[in-house]
mmCIF file of C-alpha atoms in Angstrom:
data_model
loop_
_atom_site.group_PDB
_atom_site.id
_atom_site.type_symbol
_atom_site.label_atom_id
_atom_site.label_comp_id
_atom_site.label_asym_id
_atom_site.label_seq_id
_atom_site.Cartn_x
_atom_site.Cartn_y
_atom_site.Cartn_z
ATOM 1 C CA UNK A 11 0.000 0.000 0.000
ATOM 2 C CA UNK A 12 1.165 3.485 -0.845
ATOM 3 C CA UNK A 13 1.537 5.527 2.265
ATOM 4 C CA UNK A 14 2.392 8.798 3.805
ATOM 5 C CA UNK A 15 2.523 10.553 6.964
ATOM 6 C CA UNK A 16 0.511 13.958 7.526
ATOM 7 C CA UNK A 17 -1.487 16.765 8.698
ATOM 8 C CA UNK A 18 -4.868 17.548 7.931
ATOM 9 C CA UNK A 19 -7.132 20.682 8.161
ATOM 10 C CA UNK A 20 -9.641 22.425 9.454
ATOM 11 C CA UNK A 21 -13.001 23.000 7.623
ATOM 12 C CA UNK A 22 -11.757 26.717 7.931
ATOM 13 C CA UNK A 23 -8.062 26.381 6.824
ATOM 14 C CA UNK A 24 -9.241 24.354 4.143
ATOM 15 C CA UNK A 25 -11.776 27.058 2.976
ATOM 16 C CA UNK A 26 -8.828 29.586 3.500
ATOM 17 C CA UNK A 27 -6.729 26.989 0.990
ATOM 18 C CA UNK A 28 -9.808 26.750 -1.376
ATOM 19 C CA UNK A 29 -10.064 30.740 -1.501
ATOM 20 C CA UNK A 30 -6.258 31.321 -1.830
ATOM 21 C CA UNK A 31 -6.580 28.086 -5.137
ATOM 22 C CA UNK A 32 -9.716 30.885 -6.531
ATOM 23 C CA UNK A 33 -7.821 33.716 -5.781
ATOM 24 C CA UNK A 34 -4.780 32.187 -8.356
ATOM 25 C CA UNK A 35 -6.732 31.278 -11.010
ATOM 26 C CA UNK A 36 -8.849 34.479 -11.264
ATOM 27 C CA UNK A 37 -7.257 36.956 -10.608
ATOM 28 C CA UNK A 38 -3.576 35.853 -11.694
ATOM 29 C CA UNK A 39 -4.929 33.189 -14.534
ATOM 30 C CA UNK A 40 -2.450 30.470 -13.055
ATOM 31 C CA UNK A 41 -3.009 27.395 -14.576
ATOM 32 C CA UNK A 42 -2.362 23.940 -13.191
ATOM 33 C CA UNK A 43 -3.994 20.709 -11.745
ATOM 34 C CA UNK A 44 -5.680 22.205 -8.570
ATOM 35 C CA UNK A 45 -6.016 19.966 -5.826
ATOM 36 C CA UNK A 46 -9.513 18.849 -4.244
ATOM 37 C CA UNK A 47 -9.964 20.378 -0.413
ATOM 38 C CA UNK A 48 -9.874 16.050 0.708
ATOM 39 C CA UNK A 49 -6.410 16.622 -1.030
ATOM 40 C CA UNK A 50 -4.439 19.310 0.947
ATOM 41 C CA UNK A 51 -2.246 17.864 3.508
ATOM 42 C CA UNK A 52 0.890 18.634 4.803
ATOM 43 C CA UNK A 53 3.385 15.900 4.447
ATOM 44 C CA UNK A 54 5.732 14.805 7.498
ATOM 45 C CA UNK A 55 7.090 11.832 5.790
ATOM 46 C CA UNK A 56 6.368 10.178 2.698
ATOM 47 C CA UNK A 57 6.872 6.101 2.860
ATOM 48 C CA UNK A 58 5.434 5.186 -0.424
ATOM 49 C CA UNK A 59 4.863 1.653 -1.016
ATOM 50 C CA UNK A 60 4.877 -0.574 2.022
ATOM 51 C CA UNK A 61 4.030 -3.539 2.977
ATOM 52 C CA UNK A 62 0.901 -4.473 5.217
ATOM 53 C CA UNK A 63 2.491 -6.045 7.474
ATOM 54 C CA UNK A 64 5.060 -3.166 8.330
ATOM 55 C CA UNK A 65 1.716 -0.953 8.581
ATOM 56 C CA UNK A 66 1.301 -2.217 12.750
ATOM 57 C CA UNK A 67 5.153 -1.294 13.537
ATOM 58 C CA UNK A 68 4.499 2.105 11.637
ATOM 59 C CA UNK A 69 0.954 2.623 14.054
ATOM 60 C CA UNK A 70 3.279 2.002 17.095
ATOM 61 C CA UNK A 71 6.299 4.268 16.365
ATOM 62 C CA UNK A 72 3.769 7.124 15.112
ATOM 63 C CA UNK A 73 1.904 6.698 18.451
ATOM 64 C CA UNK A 74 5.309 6.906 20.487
ATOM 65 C CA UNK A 75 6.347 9.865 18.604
ATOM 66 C CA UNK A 76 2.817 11.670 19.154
ATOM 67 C CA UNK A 77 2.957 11.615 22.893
ATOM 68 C CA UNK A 78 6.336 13.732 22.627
ATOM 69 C CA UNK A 79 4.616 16.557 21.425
ATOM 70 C CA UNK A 80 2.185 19.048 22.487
ATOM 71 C CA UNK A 81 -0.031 21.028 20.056
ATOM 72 C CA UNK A 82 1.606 23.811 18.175
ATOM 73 C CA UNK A 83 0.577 26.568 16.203
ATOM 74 C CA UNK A 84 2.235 26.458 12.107
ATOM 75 C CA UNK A 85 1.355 29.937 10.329
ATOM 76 C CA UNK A 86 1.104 30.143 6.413
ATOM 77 C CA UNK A 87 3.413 32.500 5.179
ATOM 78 C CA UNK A 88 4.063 31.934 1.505
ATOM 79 C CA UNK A 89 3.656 31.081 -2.038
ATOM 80 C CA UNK A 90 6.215 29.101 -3.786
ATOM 81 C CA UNK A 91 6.665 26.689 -6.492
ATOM 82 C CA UNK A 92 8.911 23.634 -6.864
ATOM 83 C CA UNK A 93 11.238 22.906 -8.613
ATOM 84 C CA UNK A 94 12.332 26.340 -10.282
ATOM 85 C CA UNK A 95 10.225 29.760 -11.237
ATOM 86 C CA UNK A 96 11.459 28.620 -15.205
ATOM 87 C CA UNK A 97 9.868 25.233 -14.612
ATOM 88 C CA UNK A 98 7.227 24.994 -12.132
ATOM 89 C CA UNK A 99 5.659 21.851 -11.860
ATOM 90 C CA UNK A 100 4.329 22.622 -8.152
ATOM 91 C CA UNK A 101 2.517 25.640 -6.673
ATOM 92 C CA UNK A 102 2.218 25.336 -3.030
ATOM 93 C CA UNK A 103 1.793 27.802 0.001
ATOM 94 C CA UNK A 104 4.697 27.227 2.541
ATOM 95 C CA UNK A 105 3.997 27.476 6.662
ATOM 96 C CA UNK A 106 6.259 27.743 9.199
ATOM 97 C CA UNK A 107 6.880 26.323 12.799
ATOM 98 C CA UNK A 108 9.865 25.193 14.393
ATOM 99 C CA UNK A 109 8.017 22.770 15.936
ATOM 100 C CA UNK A 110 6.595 21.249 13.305
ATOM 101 C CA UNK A 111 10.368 20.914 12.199
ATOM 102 C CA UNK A 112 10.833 19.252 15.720
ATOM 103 C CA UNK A 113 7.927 17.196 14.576
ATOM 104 C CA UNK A 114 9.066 15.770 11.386
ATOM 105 C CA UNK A 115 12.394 15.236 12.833
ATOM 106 C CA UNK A 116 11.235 12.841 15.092
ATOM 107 C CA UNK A 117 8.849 11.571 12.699
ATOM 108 C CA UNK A 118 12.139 10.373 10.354
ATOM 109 C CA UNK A 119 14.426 9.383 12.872
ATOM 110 C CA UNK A 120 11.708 7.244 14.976
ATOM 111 C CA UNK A 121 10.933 5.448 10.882
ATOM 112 C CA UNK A 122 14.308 4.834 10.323
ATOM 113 C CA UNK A 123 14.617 2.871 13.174
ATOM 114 C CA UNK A 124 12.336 0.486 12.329
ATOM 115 C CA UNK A 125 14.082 0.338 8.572
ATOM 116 C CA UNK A 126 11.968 2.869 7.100
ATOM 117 C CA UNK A 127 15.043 4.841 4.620
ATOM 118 C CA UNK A 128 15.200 8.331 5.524
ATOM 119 C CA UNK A 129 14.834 11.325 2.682
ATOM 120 C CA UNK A 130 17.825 12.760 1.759
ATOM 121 C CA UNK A 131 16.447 15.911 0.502
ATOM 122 C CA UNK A 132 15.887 18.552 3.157
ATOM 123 C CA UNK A 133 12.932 19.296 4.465
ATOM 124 C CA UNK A 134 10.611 22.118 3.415
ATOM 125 C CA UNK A 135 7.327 22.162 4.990
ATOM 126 C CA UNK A 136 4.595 23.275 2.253
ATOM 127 C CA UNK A 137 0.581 22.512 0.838
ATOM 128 C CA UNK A 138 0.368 21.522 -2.730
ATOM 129 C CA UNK A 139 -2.100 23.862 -4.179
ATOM 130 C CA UNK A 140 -1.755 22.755 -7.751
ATOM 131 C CA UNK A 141 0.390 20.664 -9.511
ATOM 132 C CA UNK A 142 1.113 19.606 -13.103
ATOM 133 C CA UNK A 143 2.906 22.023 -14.998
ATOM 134 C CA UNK A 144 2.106 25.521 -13.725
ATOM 135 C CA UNK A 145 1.282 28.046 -16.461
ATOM 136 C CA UNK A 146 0.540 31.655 -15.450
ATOM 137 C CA UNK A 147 2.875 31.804 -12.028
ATOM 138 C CA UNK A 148 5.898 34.746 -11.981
ATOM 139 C CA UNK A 149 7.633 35.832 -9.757
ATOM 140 C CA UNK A 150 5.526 38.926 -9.431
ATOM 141 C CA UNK A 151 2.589 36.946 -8.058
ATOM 142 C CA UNK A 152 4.965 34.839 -5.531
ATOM 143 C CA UNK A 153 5.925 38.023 -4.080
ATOM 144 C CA UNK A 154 2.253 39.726 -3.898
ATOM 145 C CA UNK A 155 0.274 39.061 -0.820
ATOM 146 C CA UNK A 156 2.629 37.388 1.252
ATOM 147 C CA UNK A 157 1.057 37.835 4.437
ATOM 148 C CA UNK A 158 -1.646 35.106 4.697
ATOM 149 C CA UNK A 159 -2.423 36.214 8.387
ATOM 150 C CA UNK A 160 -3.763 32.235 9.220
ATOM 151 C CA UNK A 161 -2.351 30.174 11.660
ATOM 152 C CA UNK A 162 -3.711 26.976 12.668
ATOM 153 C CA UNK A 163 -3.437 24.495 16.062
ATOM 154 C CA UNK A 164 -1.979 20.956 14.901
ATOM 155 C CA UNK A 165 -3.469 18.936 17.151
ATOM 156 C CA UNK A 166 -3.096 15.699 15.387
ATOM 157 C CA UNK A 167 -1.179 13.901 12.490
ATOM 158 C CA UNK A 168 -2.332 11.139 10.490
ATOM 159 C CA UNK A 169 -0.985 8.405 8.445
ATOM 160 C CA UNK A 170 -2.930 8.198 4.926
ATOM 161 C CA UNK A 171 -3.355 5.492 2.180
ATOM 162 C CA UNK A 172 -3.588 6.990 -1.271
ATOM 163 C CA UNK A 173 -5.654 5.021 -4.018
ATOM 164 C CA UNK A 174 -5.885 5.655 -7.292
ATOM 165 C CA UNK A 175 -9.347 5.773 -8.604
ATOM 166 C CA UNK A 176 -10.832 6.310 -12.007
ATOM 167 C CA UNK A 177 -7.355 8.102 -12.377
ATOM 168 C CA UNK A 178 -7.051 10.149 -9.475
ATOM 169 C CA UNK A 179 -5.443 9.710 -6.461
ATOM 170 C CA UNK A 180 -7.593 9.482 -3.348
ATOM 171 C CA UNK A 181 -6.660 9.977 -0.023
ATOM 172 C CA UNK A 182 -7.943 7.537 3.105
ATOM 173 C CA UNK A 183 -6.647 8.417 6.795
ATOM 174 C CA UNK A 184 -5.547 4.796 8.139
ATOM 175 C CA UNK A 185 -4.106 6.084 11.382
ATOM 176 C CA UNK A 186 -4.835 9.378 13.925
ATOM 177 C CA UNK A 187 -2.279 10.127 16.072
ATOM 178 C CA UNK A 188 -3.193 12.840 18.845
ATOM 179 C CA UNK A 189 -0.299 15.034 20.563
ATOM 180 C CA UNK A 190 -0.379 14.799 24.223
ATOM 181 C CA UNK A 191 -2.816 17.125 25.348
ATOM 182 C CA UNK A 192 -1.239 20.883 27.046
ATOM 183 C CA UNK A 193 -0.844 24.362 26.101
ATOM 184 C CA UNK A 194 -0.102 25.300 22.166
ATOM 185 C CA UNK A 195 3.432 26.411 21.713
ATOM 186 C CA UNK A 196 4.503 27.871 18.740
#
């Protein structure tokens, strides 16, 4: 099964995320693949295809690591795409938290120990807003509006199963993992 670690939304951040995805394609024209709201996530670790069997060891370690944090407060702060401004394939909105660095940190070391390879490309914590060969994006418009003014609480993370269906890939939450209850820290 194809699998990845995440974190979900709120109803509200994803209507903020569905407003900023109108926002680009009216105003600016950007072009692109625009993701459905079941869709945007925030990725801690992608694992790709594992076995069902390894799926129990991965529930465990994600539960250990869960109860190390606390909730935490990410704030959006950004557009970007990936990989350059010549060639964008990805548009996404970046957030930022140190914790949530702490977070995926964990996340990866806590996975490798149970043989799960480790990414080798650093980690930069974003929400695909549209994908497939971006037409329309500039500089210009990654520059404009770049305070978003939304934070949210990340309370939980999740570990999802993605499906392809009728050509699309679908998203199923197979795991909830719920930080140990105290204060929000940013």
């Amino acid at each position: 099964m194809r699998i990845f670690v995440s974190i979900g939304w709120s109803k509200e951040t994803i209507a903020f995320l569905q407003t900023w995805q109108v926002k680009l394609q009216q105003e600016y024209g950007i072009k692109g693949y625009w993701r459905i709201p079941n869709n945007l996530h925030l990725t801690l670790k992608f694992l790709g295809e594992v076995r069902e069997l390894k799926v129990q060891d991965i529930h465990k370690t994600l539960k250990e690591v869960s109860s190390q944090f606390c909730p935490f407060e990410i704030i959006f702060q950004e557009l970007g795409v990936f990989p350059t401004i010549k060639a964008p394939r990805i548009l996404w909105m970046g957030v930022q938290s140190t914790v949530l660095i702490s977070l995926q940190i964990a996340i990866e070391s806590a996975l490798r120990n149970i043989g799960i390879p480790p990414e080798f490309r650093s980690y930069q914590p974003h929400i695909t807003l549209a994908s497939g060969g971006i037409d329309g994006i500039n500089e210009n418009i990654l520059r404009k509006d770049r305070k978003f003014l939304r934070t949210e609480t990340v309370a939980t993370f999740e570990l999802i199963q993605s499906v392809k269906e009728r050509g699309c890939h679908i998203y199923h939450s197979i795991g909830s993992y719920p930080l140990k209850k105290g204060d929000a820290t940013i």
